[in-house]
């Protein structure tokens, strides 16, 4: 008997060790981890720099609260906004909390409550973030929800233009929807959002909890679009496995969060920010990001070679990729891939999501494609 609530449909094995892209279960079985703990362990498991940072910082100071100045938060904030149009950061502990902060910030700043969100989006499980999430399975049974989230079809320019009115505080979206499939924002939709930003006071929140911190080959995915968000939320990859989240905001929002308006006990504690700084120092440089782009192109090419049939399609950007099986349910395949030694995660019912560490090697990509081909088509490719 388990003493745990049943929130998760857990896979029937426990991972107890990891190094880079490889992880091992209690029986010693090896897997390639193409989940990265759901886009979290972007530098792979037990990265030596992160191990060293945790060892050093844990001997100095773990936690002190936000009652005091925080040189670590100052430095991390400066690193995150460098060369971007964003100016300020607030740190918390998770993606949902980051989105709560974003929602509170736009409400307080605009004095309005209507926030436009999208079908199949995912923003987290707390009340604001859940209310913003465009998936019934996330919201059902928990009402009444936070009011005035208006859910529109994703990438529908006409619906967006009709809904974005003078009562609208913000538009909130992901650059690539991750939980409801792997659905990138279209160029046309990004352009429409940019136009709304230019012609109105409507704020734009981009949820980069999954797409941010190098996952798509740029620091943030919005950089590959014309959208200039007023607020960016982040978490998952930020701590490389240590729980930390945050938001970045533009200059004009600076006075909205004055002292005492919003906060957290744990948010941005010295251990968390030291780890995140180590992650950012590795990822936020052109050589690393170019390498992510190269590996993405290599991976996409290998997938397209292995799955040329029309029913398959490869979606996504950088190392946030989805393999769609043309409407087939992916759950049995994900289980068979586990069995074969490749950990993947479904994105909605129809897409296999591939989220290797950003440090994955070409050889590991070859091995993964081979395992995918073996399981999905019951044949092997030579590598
Ligand atoms: C995972 C995720 C969240 C929620 O993050 P938690 O840390 O689980 O609260 C929010 N938005 C997106 C896009 C996510 O992928």
GROMACS .gro file of C-alpha atoms and ligand atoms in nm:
model
  398
    1UNK     CA    1   0.000   0.000   0.000
    2UNK     CA    2   0.125   0.341  -0.093
    3UNK     CA    3   0.077   0.633   0.145
    4UNK     CA    4   0.075   0.874  -0.149
    5UNK     CA    5  -0.227   1.041  -0.303
    6UNK     CA    6  -0.287   0.916  -0.655
    7UNK     CA    7  -0.213   1.239  -0.845
    8UNK     CA    8   0.020   1.075  -1.093
    9UNK     CA    9  -0.006   0.781  -1.331
   10UNK     CA   10   0.345   0.674  -1.242
   11UNK     CA   11   0.545   0.442  -1.466
   12UNK     CA   12   0.623   0.112  -1.295
   13UNK     CA   13   0.992   0.170  -1.225
   14UNK     CA   14   1.198   0.415  -1.021
   15UNK     CA   15   1.499   0.605  -1.153
   16UNK     CA   16   1.764   0.626  -0.883
   17UNK     CA   17   2.071   0.761  -1.060
   18UNK     CA   18   2.164   0.974  -1.359
   19UNK     CA   19   2.468   1.112  -1.537
   20UNK     CA   20   2.431   1.335  -1.843
   21UNK     CA   21   2.159   1.189  -2.066
   22UNK     CA   22   2.173   0.842  -1.907
   23UNK     CA   23   1.965   0.735  -1.609
   24UNK     CA   24   1.943   0.404  -1.423
   25UNK     CA   25   1.656   0.235  -1.240
   26UNK     CA   26   1.661   0.027  -0.919
   27UNK     CA   27   1.755  -0.285  -1.118
   28UNK     CA   28   2.049  -0.108  -1.286
   29UNK     CA   29   1.871  -0.088  -1.621
   30UNK     CA   30   1.999   0.201  -1.833
   31UNK     CA   31   1.772   0.446  -2.015
   32UNK     CA   32   1.834   0.747  -2.234
   33UNK     CA   33   1.643   1.028  -2.071
   34UNK     CA   34   1.464   1.223  -2.345
   35UNK     CA   35   1.233   1.382  -2.088
   36UNK     CA   36   1.497   1.571  -1.882
   37UNK     CA   37   1.248   1.558  -1.596
   38UNK     CA   38   1.002   1.744  -1.825
   39UNK     CA   39   1.242   1.999  -1.973
   40UNK     CA   40   1.410   2.065  -1.638
   41UNK     CA   41   1.754   1.898  -1.634
   42UNK     CA   42   1.876   2.090  -1.937
   43UNK     CA   43   2.242   2.037  -1.856
   44UNK     CA   44   2.179   1.665  -1.804
   45UNK     CA   45   2.187   1.480  -1.474
   46UNK     CA   46   2.454   1.552  -1.214
   47UNK     CA   47   2.631   1.813  -1.426
   48UNK     CA   48   2.972   1.868  -1.262
   49UNK     CA   49   2.931   2.249  -1.248
   50UNK     CA   50   2.594   2.220  -1.075
   51UNK     CA   51   2.726   1.957  -0.833
   52UNK     CA   52   3.016   2.188  -0.748
   53UNK     CA   53   2.789   2.490  -0.701
   54UNK     CA   54   2.554   2.299  -0.470
   55UNK     CA   55   2.847   2.167  -0.268
   56UNK     CA   56   3.009   2.509  -0.231
   57UNK     CA   57   2.695   2.715  -0.169
   58UNK     CA   58   2.545   2.457   0.068
   59UNK     CA   59   2.847   2.502   0.293
   60UNK     CA   60   2.797   2.880   0.294
   61UNK     CA   61   2.425   2.966   0.307
   62UNK     CA   62   2.108   2.794   0.186
   63UNK     CA   63   1.831   3.022   0.291
   64UNK     CA   64   1.794   3.358   0.460
   65UNK     CA   65   1.458   3.495   0.324
   66UNK     CA   66   1.384   3.813   0.138
   67UNK     CA   67   1.420   4.026   0.450
   68UNK     CA   68   1.776   4.101   0.339
   69UNK     CA   69   1.964   4.220   0.034
   70UNK     CA   70   2.040   3.946  -0.213
   71UNK     CA   71   2.354   3.983  -0.424
   72UNK     CA   72   2.279   3.642  -0.580
   73UNK     CA   73   1.935   3.750  -0.699
   74UNK     CA   74   2.075   4.081  -0.827
   75UNK     CA   75   2.338   3.903  -1.034
   76UNK     CA   76   2.098   3.639  -1.168
   77UNK     CA   77   1.840   3.905  -1.262
   78UNK     CA   78   2.105   4.106  -1.448
   79UNK     CA   79   2.225   3.796  -1.634
   80UNK     CA   80   1.870   3.703  -1.736
   81UNK     CA   81   1.772   4.042  -1.877
   82UNK     CA   82   2.107   4.125  -2.041
   83UNK     CA   83   2.059   4.231  -2.405
   84UNK     CA   84   1.683   4.183  -2.380
   85UNK     CA   85   1.415   4.454  -2.374
   86UNK     CA   86   1.323   4.330  -2.024
   87UNK     CA   87   1.452   4.507  -1.715
   88UNK     CA   88   1.350   4.343  -1.387
   89UNK     CA   89   1.313   3.999  -1.231
   90UNK     CA   90   1.116   3.847  -0.944
   91UNK     CA   91   1.207   3.497  -0.825
   92UNK     CA   92   0.978   3.224  -0.693
   93UNK     CA   93   0.985   2.844  -0.685
   94UNK     CA   94   0.785   2.699  -0.974
   95UNK     CA   95   0.617   2.765  -1.306
   96UNK     CA   96   0.269   2.800  -1.160
   97UNK     CA   97   0.398   3.052  -0.907
   98UNK     CA   98   0.572   3.246  -1.182
   99UNK     CA   99   0.244   3.266  -1.372
  100UNK     CA  100   0.057   3.371  -1.056
  101UNK     CA  101   0.304   3.656  -1.019
  102UNK     CA  102   0.253   3.750  -1.385
  103UNK     CA  103  -0.127   3.747  -1.352
  104UNK     CA  104  -0.117   3.954  -1.034
  105UNK     CA  105   0.126   4.200  -1.194
  106UNK     CA  106  -0.096   4.264  -1.498
  107UNK     CA  107  -0.411   4.299  -1.285
  108UNK     CA  108  -0.246   4.547  -1.052
  109UNK     CA  109  -0.077   4.738  -1.331
  110UNK     CA  110  -0.380   4.774  -1.559
  111UNK     CA  111  -0.662   4.772  -1.303
  112UNK     CA  112  -0.838   4.535  -1.547
  113UNK     CA  113  -0.921   4.165  -1.512
  114UNK     CA  114  -0.984   4.021  -1.855
  115UNK     CA  115  -0.697   3.803  -1.971
  116UNK     CA  116  -0.705   3.629  -2.307
  117UNK     CA  117  -0.570   3.273  -2.298
  118UNK     CA  118  -0.578   2.979  -2.539
  119UNK     CA  119  -0.720   2.631  -2.583
  120UNK     CA  120  -0.472   2.350  -2.509
  121UNK     CA  121  -0.252   2.588  -2.313
  122UNK     CA  122  -0.093   2.490  -1.983
  123UNK     CA  123   0.005   2.741  -1.718
  124UNK     CA  124   0.009   2.540  -1.395
  125UNK     CA  125  -0.209   2.404  -1.116
  126UNK     CA  126  -0.259   2.692  -0.874
  127UNK     CA  127  -0.588   2.881  -0.897
  128UNK     CA  128  -0.483   3.165  -1.125
  129UNK     CA  129  -0.259   2.949  -1.341
  130UNK     CA  130  -0.522   2.672  -1.356
  131UNK     CA  131  -0.792   2.923  -1.453
  132UNK     CA  132  -0.563   3.044  -1.732
  133UNK     CA  133  -0.511   2.688  -1.858
  134UNK     CA  134  -0.722   2.600  -2.162
  135UNK     CA  135  -0.775   2.233  -2.079
  136UNK     CA  136  -1.089   2.097  -1.910
  137UNK     CA  137  -0.902   1.800  -1.765
  138UNK     CA  138  -0.690   2.040  -1.560
  139UNK     CA  139  -0.983   2.253  -1.439
  140UNK     CA  140  -1.271   2.009  -1.394
  141UNK     CA  141  -1.406   1.974  -1.043
  142UNK     CA  142  -1.217   2.269  -0.896
  143UNK     CA  143  -1.457   2.555  -0.966
  144UNK     CA  144  -1.542   2.829  -0.923
  145UNK     CA  145  -1.232   2.939  -1.111
  146UNK     CA  146  -1.071   3.280  -1.106
  147UNK     CA  147  -1.292   3.487  -1.332
  148UNK     CA  148  -1.237   3.675  -1.655
  149UNK     CA  149  -1.002   3.444  -1.837
  150UNK     CA  150  -1.132   3.430  -2.195
  151UNK     CA  151  -1.019   3.115  -2.376
  152UNK     CA  152  -0.975   3.139  -2.754
  153UNK     CA  153  -0.859   2.889  -3.017
  154UNK     CA  154  -0.478   2.905  -3.047
  155UNK     CA  155  -0.333   3.073  -3.356
  156UNK     CA  156  -0.675   3.213  -3.459
  157UNK     CA  157  -0.607   3.574  -3.562
  158UNK     CA  158  -0.972   3.661  -3.624
  159UNK     CA  159  -1.086   3.539  -3.283
  160UNK     CA  160  -0.799   3.725  -3.115
  161UNK     CA  161  -0.873   4.054  -3.289
  162UNK     CA  162  -1.241   4.025  -3.200
  163UNK     CA  163  -1.169   3.954  -2.832
  164UNK     CA  164  -0.888   4.203  -2.765
  165UNK     CA  165  -1.083   4.509  -2.651
  166UNK     CA  166  -1.051   4.804  -2.413
  167UNK     CA  167  -1.137   4.581  -2.113
  168UNK     CA  168  -0.849   4.346  -2.182
  169UNK     CA  169  -0.560   4.354  -1.935
  170UNK     CA  170  -0.338   4.100  -2.109
  171UNK     CA  171  -0.288   3.820  -2.356
  172UNK     CA  172  -0.112   3.517  -2.207
  173UNK     CA  173   0.039   3.245  -2.422
  174UNK     CA  174   0.317   2.992  -2.476
  175UNK     CA  175   0.546   3.025  -2.778
  176UNK     CA  176   0.519   2.648  -2.819
  177UNK     CA  177   0.235   2.481  -2.635
  178UNK     CA  178   0.396   2.188  -2.459
  179UNK     CA  179   0.133   1.999  -2.265
  180UNK     CA  180  -0.147   1.994  -2.521
  181UNK     CA  181   0.070   1.876  -2.814
  182UNK     CA  182   0.383   2.046  -2.942
  183UNK     CA  183   0.215   2.345  -3.108
  184UNK     CA  184   0.427   2.645  -3.204
  185UNK     CA  185   0.274   2.990  -3.234
  186UNK     CA  186   0.239   3.075  -3.606
  187UNK     CA  187   0.421   3.372  -3.757
  188UNK     CA  188   0.089   3.527  -3.851
  189UNK     CA  189  -0.042   3.498  -3.494
  190UNK     CA  190   0.278   3.641  -3.348
  191UNK     CA  191   0.243   3.934  -3.588
  192UNK     CA  192  -0.118   3.992  -3.479
  193UNK     CA  193  -0.011   3.998  -3.113
  194UNK     CA  194   0.269   4.241  -3.193
  195UNK     CA  195   0.021   4.469  -3.374
  196UNK     CA  196  -0.218   4.461  -3.076
  197UNK     CA  197   0.072   4.555  -2.848
  198UNK     CA  198   0.160   4.850  -3.066
  199UNK     CA  199  -0.192   4.983  -3.101
  200UNK     CA  200  -0.323   4.931  -2.744
  201UNK     CA  201  -0.222   4.909  -2.377
  202UNK     CA  202  -0.287   4.535  -2.365
  203UNK     CA  203   0.006   4.359  -2.197
  204UNK     CA  204   0.153   4.034  -2.324
  205UNK     CA  205   0.261   3.755  -2.089
  206UNK     CA  206   0.472   3.489  -2.255
  207UNK     CA  207   0.485   3.168  -2.052
  208UNK     CA  208   0.837   3.038  -2.117
  209UNK     CA  209   0.829   2.791  -1.830
  210UNK     CA  210   0.899   2.507  -2.073
  211UNK     CA  211   1.040   2.689  -2.379
  212UNK     CA  212   1.279   2.919  -2.195
  213UNK     CA  213   1.644   2.892  -2.088
  214UNK     CA  214   1.780   2.770  -2.419
  215UNK     CA  215   1.532   2.488  -2.480
  216UNK     CA  216   1.441   2.611  -2.830
  217UNK     CA  217   1.791   2.723  -2.933
  218UNK     CA  218   1.762   3.084  -2.812
  219UNK     CA  219   1.761   3.208  -2.453
  220UNK     CA  220   1.384   3.248  -2.477
  221UNK     CA  221   1.159   3.126  -2.757
  222UNK     CA  222   0.995   3.468  -2.803
  223UNK     CA  223   1.327   3.592  -2.945
  224UNK     CA  224   1.248   3.388  -3.259
  225UNK     CA  225   0.923   3.583  -3.309
  226UNK     CA  226   0.824   3.949  -3.344
  227UNK     CA  227   0.659   3.941  -2.999
  228UNK     CA  228   0.819   4.157  -2.731
  229UNK     CA  229   0.653   4.035  -2.412
  230UNK     CA  230   0.585   4.271  -2.122
  231UNK     CA  231   0.626   3.975  -1.886
  232UNK     CA  232   0.805   3.644  -1.933
  233UNK     CA  233   0.751   3.360  -1.687
  234UNK     CA  234   1.013   3.089  -1.645
  235UNK     CA  235   1.091   2.791  -1.424
  236UNK     CA  236   1.164   2.434  -1.540
  237UNK     CA  237   1.508   2.469  -1.705
  238UNK     CA  238   1.613   2.765  -1.490
  239UNK     CA  239   1.747   2.560  -1.201
  240UNK     CA  240   1.862   2.258  -1.403
  241UNK     CA  241   1.673   2.040  -1.150
  242UNK     CA  242   1.674   2.269  -0.848
  243UNK     CA  243   1.326   2.422  -0.799
  244UNK     CA  244   1.332   2.789  -0.895
  245UNK     CA  245   1.102   3.004  -1.108
  246UNK     CA  246   1.062   3.367  -1.186
  247UNK     CA  247   0.929   3.640  -1.404
  248UNK     CA  248   1.100   3.907  -1.607
  249UNK     CA  249   0.921   4.234  -1.677
  250UNK     CA  250   0.969   4.556  -1.866
  251UNK     CA  251   1.066   4.893  -1.725
  252UNK     CA  252   0.710   5.028  -1.718
  253UNK     CA  253   0.601   4.760  -1.468
  254UNK     CA  254   0.867   4.854  -1.214
  255UNK     CA  255   0.648   5.049  -0.972
  256UNK     CA  256   0.356   4.806  -0.976
  257UNK     CA  257   0.515   4.554  -0.741
  258UNK     CA  258   0.608   4.787  -0.456
  259UNK     CA  259   0.736   4.652  -0.124
  260UNK     CA  260   0.484   4.423   0.043
  261UNK     CA  261   0.260   4.367  -0.261
  262UNK     CA  262   0.371   4.019  -0.358
  263UNK     CA  263   0.632   3.781  -0.226
  264UNK     CA  264   0.746   3.436  -0.123
  265UNK     CA  265   0.947   3.289   0.162
  266UNK     CA  266   1.165   3.052  -0.037
  267UNK     CA  267   1.176   3.242  -0.367
  268UNK     CA  268   1.527   3.320  -0.485
  269UNK     CA  269   1.706   3.168  -0.188
  270UNK     CA  270   2.087   3.171  -0.210
  271UNK     CA  271   2.115   2.801  -0.297
  272UNK     CA  272   1.854   2.827  -0.572
  273UNK     CA  273   1.999   3.138  -0.731
  274UNK     CA  274   2.354   3.002  -0.715
  275UNK     CA  275   2.242   2.694  -0.910
  276UNK     CA  276   2.040   2.901  -1.159
  277UNK     CA  277   2.341   3.131  -1.210
  278UNK     CA  278   2.554   2.828  -1.295
  279UNK     CA  279   2.290   2.711  -1.543
  280UNK     CA  280   2.259   3.055  -1.705
  281UNK     CA  281   2.638   3.099  -1.725
  282UNK     CA  282   2.654   2.776  -1.929
  283UNK     CA  283   2.348   2.825  -2.150
  284UNK     CA  284   2.332   3.200  -2.219
  285UNK     CA  285   2.615   3.217  -2.468
  286UNK     CA  286   2.614   3.199  -2.845
  287UNK     CA  287   2.837   2.892  -2.873
  288UNK     CA  288   2.611   2.685  -2.646
  289UNK     CA  289   2.291   2.804  -2.814
  290UNK     CA  290   2.432   2.749  -3.165
  291UNK     CA  291   2.516   2.398  -3.057
  292UNK     CA  292   2.154   2.345  -2.946
  293UNK     CA  293   2.036   2.465  -3.287
  294UNK     CA  294   2.281   2.233  -3.465
  295UNK     CA  295   2.175   1.934  -3.260
  296UNK     CA  296   1.812   2.019  -3.321
  297UNK     CA  297   1.868   2.026  -3.698
  298UNK     CA  298   2.054   1.696  -3.673
  299UNK     CA  299   1.775   1.538  -3.465
  300UNK     CA  300   1.494   1.665  -3.691
  301UNK     CA  301   1.679   1.539  -3.997
  302UNK     CA  302   1.732   1.193  -3.842
  303UNK     CA  303   1.365   1.175  -3.739
  304UNK     CA  304   1.245   1.275  -4.085
  305UNK     CA  305   1.476   1.016  -4.240
  306UNK     CA  306   1.349   0.746  -4.004
  307UNK     CA  307   0.982   0.843  -4.039
  308UNK     CA  308   0.931   0.962  -4.398
  309UNK     CA  309   0.573   0.834  -4.419
  310UNK     CA  310   0.306   1.099  -4.444
  311UNK     CA  311   0.130   1.006  -4.122
  312UNK     CA  312   0.430   1.110  -3.914
  313UNK     CA  313   0.523   1.469  -3.854
  314UNK     CA  314   0.794   1.636  -3.651
  315UNK     CA  315   0.692   1.952  -3.465
  316UNK     CA  316   0.859   2.203  -3.238
  317UNK     CA  317   1.184   2.392  -3.220
  318UNK     CA  318   1.528   2.341  -3.074
  319UNK     CA  319   1.527   2.041  -2.843
  320UNK     CA  320   1.156   2.068  -2.769
  321UNK     CA  321   1.036   1.834  -3.040
  322UNK     CA  322   0.723   1.632  -3.092
  323UNK     CA  323   0.671   1.329  -3.312
  324UNK     CA  324   0.307   1.306  -3.413
  325UNK     CA  325   0.185   0.961  -3.509
  326UNK     CA  326  -0.093   1.091  -3.731
  327UNK     CA  327  -0.376   1.065  -3.480
  328UNK     CA  328  -0.267   0.739  -3.320
  329UNK     CA  329  -0.266   0.723  -2.941
  330UNK     CA  330   0.089   0.746  -2.813
  331UNK     CA  331   0.048   0.602  -2.460
  332UNK     CA  332   0.126   0.238  -2.554
  333UNK     CA  333   0.429   0.353  -2.753
  334UNK     CA  334   0.562   0.563  -2.467
  335UNK     CA  335   0.540   0.254  -2.244
  336UNK     CA  336   0.710   0.037  -2.508
  337UNK     CA  337   0.986   0.299  -2.542
  338UNK     CA  338   1.042   0.286  -2.165
  339UNK     CA  339   1.079  -0.089  -2.199
  340UNK     CA  340   1.327  -0.043  -2.485
  341UNK     CA  341   1.530   0.207  -2.280
  342UNK     CA  342   1.419   0.546  -2.411
  343UNK     CA  343   1.228   0.778  -2.177
  344UNK     CA  344   0.987   1.012  -2.353
  345UNK     CA  345   0.677   1.200  -2.246
  346UNK     CA  346   0.343   1.236  -2.421
  347UNK     CA  347   0.225   1.584  -2.519
  348UNK     CA  348  -0.151   1.540  -2.522
  349UNK     CA  349  -0.275   1.199  -2.640
  350UNK     CA  350  -0.131   1.206  -2.992
  351UNK     CA  351   0.226   1.337  -2.977
  352UNK     CA  352   0.547   1.188  -2.837
  353UNK     CA  353   0.747   1.472  -2.685
  354UNK     CA  354   1.126   1.456  -2.706
  355UNK     CA  355   1.305   1.677  -2.453
  356UNK     CA  356   1.664   1.558  -2.423
  357UNK     CA  357   1.912   1.751  -2.211
  358UNK     CA  358   2.055   2.040  -2.415
  359UNK     CA  359   2.390   1.866  -2.366
  360UNK     CA  360   2.276   1.550  -2.552
  361UNK     CA  361   2.533   1.410  -2.799
  362UNK     CA  362   2.473   1.322  -3.165
  363UNK     CA  363   2.550   0.965  -3.077
  364UNK     CA  364   2.274   0.966  -2.815
  365UNK     CA  365   2.035   1.120  -3.068
  366UNK     CA  366   2.123   0.838  -3.311
  367UNK     CA  367   2.056   0.583  -3.041
  368UNK     CA  368   1.722   0.744  -2.955
  369UNK     CA  369   1.608   0.755  -3.318
  370UNK     CA  370   1.705   0.391  -3.353
  371UNK     CA  371   1.499   0.299  -3.047
  372UNK     CA  372   1.203   0.506  -3.173
  373UNK     CA  373   1.220   0.333  -3.508
  374UNK     CA  374   1.248  -0.005  -3.343
  375UNK     CA  375   0.943   0.051  -3.126
  376UNK     CA  376   0.720   0.250  -3.362
  377UNK     CA  377   0.798   0.053  -3.677
  378UNK     CA  378   0.947  -0.264  -3.536
  379UNK     CA  379   1.263  -0.217  -3.738
  380UNK     CA  380   1.614  -0.094  -3.669
  381UNK     CA  381   1.819   0.161  -3.858
  382UNK     CA  382   2.192   0.124  -3.874
  383UNK     CA  383   2.383   0.385  -3.679
  384LIG     C1  384   0.526   2.299  -1.649
  384LIG     C2  385   0.462   2.423  -1.693
  384LIG     C3  386   0.400   2.511  -1.603
  384LIG     C4  387   0.386   2.479  -1.455
  384LIG     O1  388   0.509   2.469  -1.391
  384LIG     P1  389   0.516   2.403  -1.244
  384LIG     O2  390   0.658   2.424  -1.204
  384LIG     O3  391   0.477   2.260  -1.260
  384LIG     O4  392   0.421   2.477  -1.158
  384LIG     C5  393   0.349   2.630  -1.650
  384LIG     N1  394   0.356   2.660  -1.781
  384LIG     C6  395   0.414   2.579  -1.871
  384LIG     C7  396   0.420   2.620  -2.014
  384LIG     C8  397   0.467   2.457  -1.831
  384LIG     O5  398   0.521   2.375  -1.921
   0.00000   0.00000   0.00000
